[in-house]
Short mmCIF file of C-alpha atoms in Angstrom, two decimals:
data_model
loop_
_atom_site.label_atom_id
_atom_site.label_comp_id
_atom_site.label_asym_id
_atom_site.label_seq_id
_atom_site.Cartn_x
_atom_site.Cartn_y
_atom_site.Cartn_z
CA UNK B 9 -26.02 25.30 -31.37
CA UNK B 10 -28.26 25.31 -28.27
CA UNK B 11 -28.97 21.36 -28.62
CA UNK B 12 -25.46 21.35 -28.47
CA UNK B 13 -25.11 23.53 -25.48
CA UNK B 14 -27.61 21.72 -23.64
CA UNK B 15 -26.06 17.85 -24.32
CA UNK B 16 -22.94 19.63 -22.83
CA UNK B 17 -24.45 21.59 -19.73
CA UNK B 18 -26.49 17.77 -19.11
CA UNK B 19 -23.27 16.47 -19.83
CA UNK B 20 -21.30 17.69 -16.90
CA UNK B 21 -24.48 17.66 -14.77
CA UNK B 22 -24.03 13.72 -15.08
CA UNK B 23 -20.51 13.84 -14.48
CA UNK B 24 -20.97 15.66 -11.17
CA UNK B 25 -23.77 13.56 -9.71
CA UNK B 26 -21.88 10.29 -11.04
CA UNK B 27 -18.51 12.44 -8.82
CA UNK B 28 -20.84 13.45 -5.79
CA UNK B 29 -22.35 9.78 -5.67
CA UNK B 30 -18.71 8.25 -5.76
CA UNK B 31 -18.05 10.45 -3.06
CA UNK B 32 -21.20 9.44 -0.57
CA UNK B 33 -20.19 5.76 -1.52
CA UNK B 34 -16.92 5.70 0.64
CA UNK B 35 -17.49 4.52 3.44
CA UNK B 36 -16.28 5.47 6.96
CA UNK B 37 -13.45 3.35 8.24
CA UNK B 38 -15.55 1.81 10.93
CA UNK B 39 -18.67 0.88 8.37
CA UNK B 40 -15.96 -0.52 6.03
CA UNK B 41 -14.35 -2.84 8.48
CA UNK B 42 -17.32 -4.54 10.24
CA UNK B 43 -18.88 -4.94 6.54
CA UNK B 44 -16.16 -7.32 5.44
CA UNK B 45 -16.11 -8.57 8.91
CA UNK B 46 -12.38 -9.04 9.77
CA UNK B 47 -10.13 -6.15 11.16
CA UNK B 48 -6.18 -6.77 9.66
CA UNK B 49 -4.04 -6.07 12.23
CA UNK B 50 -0.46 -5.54 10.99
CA UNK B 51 2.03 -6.48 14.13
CA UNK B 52 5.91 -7.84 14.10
CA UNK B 53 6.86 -10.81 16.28
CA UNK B 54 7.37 -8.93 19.48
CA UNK B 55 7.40 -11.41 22.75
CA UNK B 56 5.53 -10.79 25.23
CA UNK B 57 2.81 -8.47 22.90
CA UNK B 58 2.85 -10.77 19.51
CA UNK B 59 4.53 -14.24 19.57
CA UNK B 60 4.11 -18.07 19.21
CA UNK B 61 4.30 -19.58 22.41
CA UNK B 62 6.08 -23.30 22.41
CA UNK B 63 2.95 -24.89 22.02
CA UNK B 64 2.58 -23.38 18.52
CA UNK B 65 -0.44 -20.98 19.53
CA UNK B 66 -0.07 -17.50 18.26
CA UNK B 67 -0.54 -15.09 21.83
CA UNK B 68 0.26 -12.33 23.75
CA UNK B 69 -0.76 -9.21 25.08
CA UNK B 70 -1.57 -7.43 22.27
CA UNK B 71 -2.60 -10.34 20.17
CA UNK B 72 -5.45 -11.16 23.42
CA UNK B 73 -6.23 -7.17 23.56
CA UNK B 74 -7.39 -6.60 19.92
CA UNK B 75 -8.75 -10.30 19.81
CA UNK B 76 -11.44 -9.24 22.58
CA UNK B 77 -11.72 -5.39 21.23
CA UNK B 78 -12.88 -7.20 17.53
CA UNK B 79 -15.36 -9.01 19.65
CA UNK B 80 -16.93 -6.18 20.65
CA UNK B 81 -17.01 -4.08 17.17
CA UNK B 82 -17.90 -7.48 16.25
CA UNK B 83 -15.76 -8.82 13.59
CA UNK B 84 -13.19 -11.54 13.80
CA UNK B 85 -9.19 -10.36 14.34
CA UNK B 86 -6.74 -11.04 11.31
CA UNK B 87 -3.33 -10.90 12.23
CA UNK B 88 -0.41 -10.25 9.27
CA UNK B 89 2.58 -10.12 9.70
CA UNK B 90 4.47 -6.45 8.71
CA UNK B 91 7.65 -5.32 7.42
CA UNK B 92 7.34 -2.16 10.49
CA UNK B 93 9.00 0.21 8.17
CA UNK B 94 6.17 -0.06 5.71
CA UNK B 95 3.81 -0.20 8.37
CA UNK B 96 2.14 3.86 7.30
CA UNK B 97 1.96 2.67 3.39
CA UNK B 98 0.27 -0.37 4.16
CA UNK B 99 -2.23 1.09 6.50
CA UNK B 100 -3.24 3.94 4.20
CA UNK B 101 -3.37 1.34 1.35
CA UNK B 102 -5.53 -0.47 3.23
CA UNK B 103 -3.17 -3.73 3.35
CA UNK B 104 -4.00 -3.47 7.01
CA UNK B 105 -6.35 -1.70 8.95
CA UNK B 106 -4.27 -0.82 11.83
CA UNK B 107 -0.85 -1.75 13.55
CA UNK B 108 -1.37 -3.17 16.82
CA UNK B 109 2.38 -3.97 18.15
CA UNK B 110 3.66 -1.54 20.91
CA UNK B 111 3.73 1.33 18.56
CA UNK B 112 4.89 4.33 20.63
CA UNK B 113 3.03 7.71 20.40
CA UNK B 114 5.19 10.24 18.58
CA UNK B 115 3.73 13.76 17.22
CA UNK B 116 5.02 12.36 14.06
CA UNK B 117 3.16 9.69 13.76
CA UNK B 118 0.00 11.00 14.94
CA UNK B 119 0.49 13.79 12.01
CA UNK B 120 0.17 10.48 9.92
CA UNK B 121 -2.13 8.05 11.46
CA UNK B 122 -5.19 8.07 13.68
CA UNK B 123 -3.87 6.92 16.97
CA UNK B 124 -5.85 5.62 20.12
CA UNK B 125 -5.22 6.63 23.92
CA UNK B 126 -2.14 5.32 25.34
CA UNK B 127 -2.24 1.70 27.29
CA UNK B 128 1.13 1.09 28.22
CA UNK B 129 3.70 3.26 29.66
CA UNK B 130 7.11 2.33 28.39
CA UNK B 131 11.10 2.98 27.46
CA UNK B 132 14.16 1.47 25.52
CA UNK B 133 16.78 -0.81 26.94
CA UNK B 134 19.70 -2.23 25.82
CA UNK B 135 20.52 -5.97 25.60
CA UNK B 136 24.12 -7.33 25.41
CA UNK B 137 25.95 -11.06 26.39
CA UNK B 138 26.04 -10.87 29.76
CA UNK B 139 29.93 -10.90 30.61
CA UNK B 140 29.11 -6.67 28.54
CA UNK B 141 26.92 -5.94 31.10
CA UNK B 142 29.56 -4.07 32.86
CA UNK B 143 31.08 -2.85 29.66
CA UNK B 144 28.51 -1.11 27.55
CA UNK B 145 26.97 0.63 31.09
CA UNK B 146 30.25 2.60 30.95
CA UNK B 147 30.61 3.39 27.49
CA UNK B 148 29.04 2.44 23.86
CA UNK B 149 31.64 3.95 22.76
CA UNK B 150 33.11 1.76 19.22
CA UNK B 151 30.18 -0.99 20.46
CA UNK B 152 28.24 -2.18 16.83
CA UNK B 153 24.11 -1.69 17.76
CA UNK B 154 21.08 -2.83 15.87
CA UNK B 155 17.84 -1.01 16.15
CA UNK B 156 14.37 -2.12 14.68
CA UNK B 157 13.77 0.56 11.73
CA UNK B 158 11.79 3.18 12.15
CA UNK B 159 11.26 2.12 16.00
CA UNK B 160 11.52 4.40 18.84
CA UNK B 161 14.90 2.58 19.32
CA UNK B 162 15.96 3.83 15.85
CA UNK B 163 15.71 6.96 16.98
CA UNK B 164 16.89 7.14 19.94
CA UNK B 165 19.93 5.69 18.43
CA UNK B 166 20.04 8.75 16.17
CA UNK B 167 19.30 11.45 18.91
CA UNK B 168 21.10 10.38 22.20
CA UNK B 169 24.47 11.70 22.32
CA UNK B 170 25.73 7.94 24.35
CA UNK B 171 25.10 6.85 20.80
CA UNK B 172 27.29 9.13 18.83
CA UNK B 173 30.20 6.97 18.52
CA UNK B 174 28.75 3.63 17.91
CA UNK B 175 27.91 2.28 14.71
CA UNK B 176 24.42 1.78 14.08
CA UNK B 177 22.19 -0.86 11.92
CA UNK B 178 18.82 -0.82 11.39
CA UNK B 179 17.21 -4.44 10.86
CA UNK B 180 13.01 -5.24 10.27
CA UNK B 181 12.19 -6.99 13.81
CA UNK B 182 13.28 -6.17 17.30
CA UNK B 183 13.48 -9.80 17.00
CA UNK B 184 16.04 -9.92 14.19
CA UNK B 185 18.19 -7.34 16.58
CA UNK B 186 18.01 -9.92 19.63
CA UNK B 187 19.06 -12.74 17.49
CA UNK B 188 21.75 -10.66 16.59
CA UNK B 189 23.29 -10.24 19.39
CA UNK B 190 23.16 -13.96 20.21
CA UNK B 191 24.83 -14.56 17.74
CA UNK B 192 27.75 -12.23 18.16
CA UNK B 193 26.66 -10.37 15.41
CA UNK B 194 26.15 -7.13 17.09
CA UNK B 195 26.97 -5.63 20.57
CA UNK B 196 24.08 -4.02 21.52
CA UNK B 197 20.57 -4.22 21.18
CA UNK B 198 18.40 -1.24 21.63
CA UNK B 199 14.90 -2.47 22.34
CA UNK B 200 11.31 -1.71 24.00
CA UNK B 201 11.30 -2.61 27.92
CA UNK B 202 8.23 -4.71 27.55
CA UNK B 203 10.09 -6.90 24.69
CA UNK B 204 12.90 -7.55 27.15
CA UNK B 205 10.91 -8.30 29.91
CA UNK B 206 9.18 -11.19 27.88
CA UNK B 207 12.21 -12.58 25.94
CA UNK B 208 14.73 -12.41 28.57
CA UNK B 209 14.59 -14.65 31.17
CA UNK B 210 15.56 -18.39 32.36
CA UNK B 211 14.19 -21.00 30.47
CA UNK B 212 14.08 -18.65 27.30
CA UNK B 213 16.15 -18.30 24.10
CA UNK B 214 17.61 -15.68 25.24
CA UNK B 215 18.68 -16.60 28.82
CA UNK B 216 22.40 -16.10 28.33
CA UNK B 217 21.75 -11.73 27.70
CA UNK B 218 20.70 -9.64 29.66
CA UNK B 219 19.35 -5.99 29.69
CA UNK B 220 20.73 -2.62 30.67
CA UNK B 221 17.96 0.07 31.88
CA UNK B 222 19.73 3.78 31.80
CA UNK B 223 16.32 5.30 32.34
CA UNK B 224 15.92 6.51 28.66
CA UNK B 225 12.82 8.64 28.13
CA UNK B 226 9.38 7.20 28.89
CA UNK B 227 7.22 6.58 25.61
CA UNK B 228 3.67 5.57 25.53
CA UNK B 229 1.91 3.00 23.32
CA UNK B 230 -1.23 3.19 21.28
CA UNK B 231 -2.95 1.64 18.54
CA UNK B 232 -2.48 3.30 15.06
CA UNK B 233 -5.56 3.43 12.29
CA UNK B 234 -5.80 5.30 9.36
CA UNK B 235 -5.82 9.37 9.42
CA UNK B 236 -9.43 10.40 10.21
CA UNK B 237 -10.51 6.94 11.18
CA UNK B 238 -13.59 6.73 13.38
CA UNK B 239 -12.20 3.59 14.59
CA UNK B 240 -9.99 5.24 16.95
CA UNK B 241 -12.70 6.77 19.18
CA UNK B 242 -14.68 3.51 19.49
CA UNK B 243 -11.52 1.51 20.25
CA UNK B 244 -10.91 4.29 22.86
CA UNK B 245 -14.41 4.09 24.66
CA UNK B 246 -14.12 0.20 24.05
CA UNK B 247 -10.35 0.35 25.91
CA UNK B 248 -12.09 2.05 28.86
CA UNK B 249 -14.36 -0.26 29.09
CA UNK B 250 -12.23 -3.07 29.44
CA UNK B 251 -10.18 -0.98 32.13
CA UNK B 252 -13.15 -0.36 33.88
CA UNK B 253 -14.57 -3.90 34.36
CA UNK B 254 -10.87 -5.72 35.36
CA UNK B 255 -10.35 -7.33 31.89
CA UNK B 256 -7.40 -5.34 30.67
CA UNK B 257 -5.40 -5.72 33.87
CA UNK B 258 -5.92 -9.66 33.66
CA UNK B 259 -4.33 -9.35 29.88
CA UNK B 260 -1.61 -7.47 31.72
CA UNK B 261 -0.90 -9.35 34.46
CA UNK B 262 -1.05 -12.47 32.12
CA UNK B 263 1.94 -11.36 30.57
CA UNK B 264 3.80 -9.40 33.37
CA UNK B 265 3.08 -6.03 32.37
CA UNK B 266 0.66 -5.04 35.00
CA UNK B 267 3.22 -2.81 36.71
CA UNK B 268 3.35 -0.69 33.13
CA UNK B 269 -0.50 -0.80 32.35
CA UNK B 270 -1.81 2.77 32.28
CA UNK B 271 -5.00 2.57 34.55
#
């Protein structure tokens, strides 16, 4: 009976070293990233932040400020491509280790991810055909809109009462809710101010819309990592950094978004 005893008490000693030492082996987020040596950074196709210019080379604002922050954490950037209403599950799967895409701020989200100090100051706009400019500044009233899912449009969509009597669809890519209106698919597109700015001009796809500011609330951008990362605070001090020595502002003014650039 007491070698019995014993083999069990040793037993379930092993079992909660073996549980401890499992424990101790997970590694912090930062540790875990710079040991494989890439950081995956989950974005959409988002012009001027994430795009393929018409030379074929993958840039942008976003794309140059996380290529230069994994220089200096050392690792080399991966960029995937994200459905953005999966972007939480992949992140805490570890699919990706953080979305860097003009993600706005919410209390929401940073109940659900680890998110960075804001960069860019920012706000929704709406994008119709050009001979609706006049139109949909009156009224949306019976106007069909498409909103990214999950995006700060989307919800604004749901909680502005200029909304209430349009019909709403949500699509995976503020890019998808452009093309959309293009085509005649949709009325309206509710998107971010810094997308508009970079798709809509002369020369570009989209030179025949235009977009309609009606001074919706400002949002804020940050980067999102996991919750509890200790990414976040060394892509912070990094960020300030870059502020402080001129390089951010020449990403910004790169890509025309100097006058939104939080200093």
């Amino acid at each position: 009976m007491k070698i019995k005893k014993l083999f069990a008490l040793s037993a379930a000693a092993i079992m909660t070293v073996t549980a401890l030492a499992g424990c101790g082996n997970k590694k912090p987020d930062l540790a875990y990233i710079q040991d494989k040596g890439t950081m995956v950074i989950g974005y959409t196709i988002m012009e001027p932040l994430n795009y393929t210019d018409k030379s074929g080379e993958f840039v942008g604002f976003e794309t140059e400020f996380a290529t230069a922050v994994c220089e200096k954490l050392g690792v080399k950037p991966e960029f995937q491509l994200i459905d953005w209403d999966s972007k939480e599950s992949e992140l805490s799967s570890k699919t990706i280790d953080c979305v860097w895409n003009g993600l706005t701020i919410t209390d929401e989200r940073k109940a659900n991810m680890s998110i960075t100090n804001p960069y860019l100051d920012n706000r929704q706009v709406l994008v119709v055909k050009k001979d609706n400019v006049e139109k949909y500044t009156a009224s949306l009233d019976g106007a069909s809109i498409v909103v990214e899912a999950e995006s700060a449009g989307d919800e604004l969509a749901k909680s502005d009462s200029r909304f209430a009597n349009a019909t709403v669809t949500a699509v995976d890519a503020q890019a998808t809710a452009l093309m959309d209106v293009k085509a005649g698919t949709s009325d309206v597109a509710v998107i971010d101010y810094v997308m508009a700015v970079g798709s809509i001009h002369e020369g570009s796809d989209y030179a025949d819309l235009e977009f309609i500011d009606l001074d919706f609330p400002a949002e804020q951008y940050g980067v999102a990592f996991r919750k509890g990362s200790n990414v976040t605070e060394e892509v912070n001090k990094i960020m300030d950094e870059m502020r402080a020595d001129g390089t951010l502002e020449q990403i910004a003014e790169k890509y025309d978004l100097i006058d939104i650039l939080i200093k």
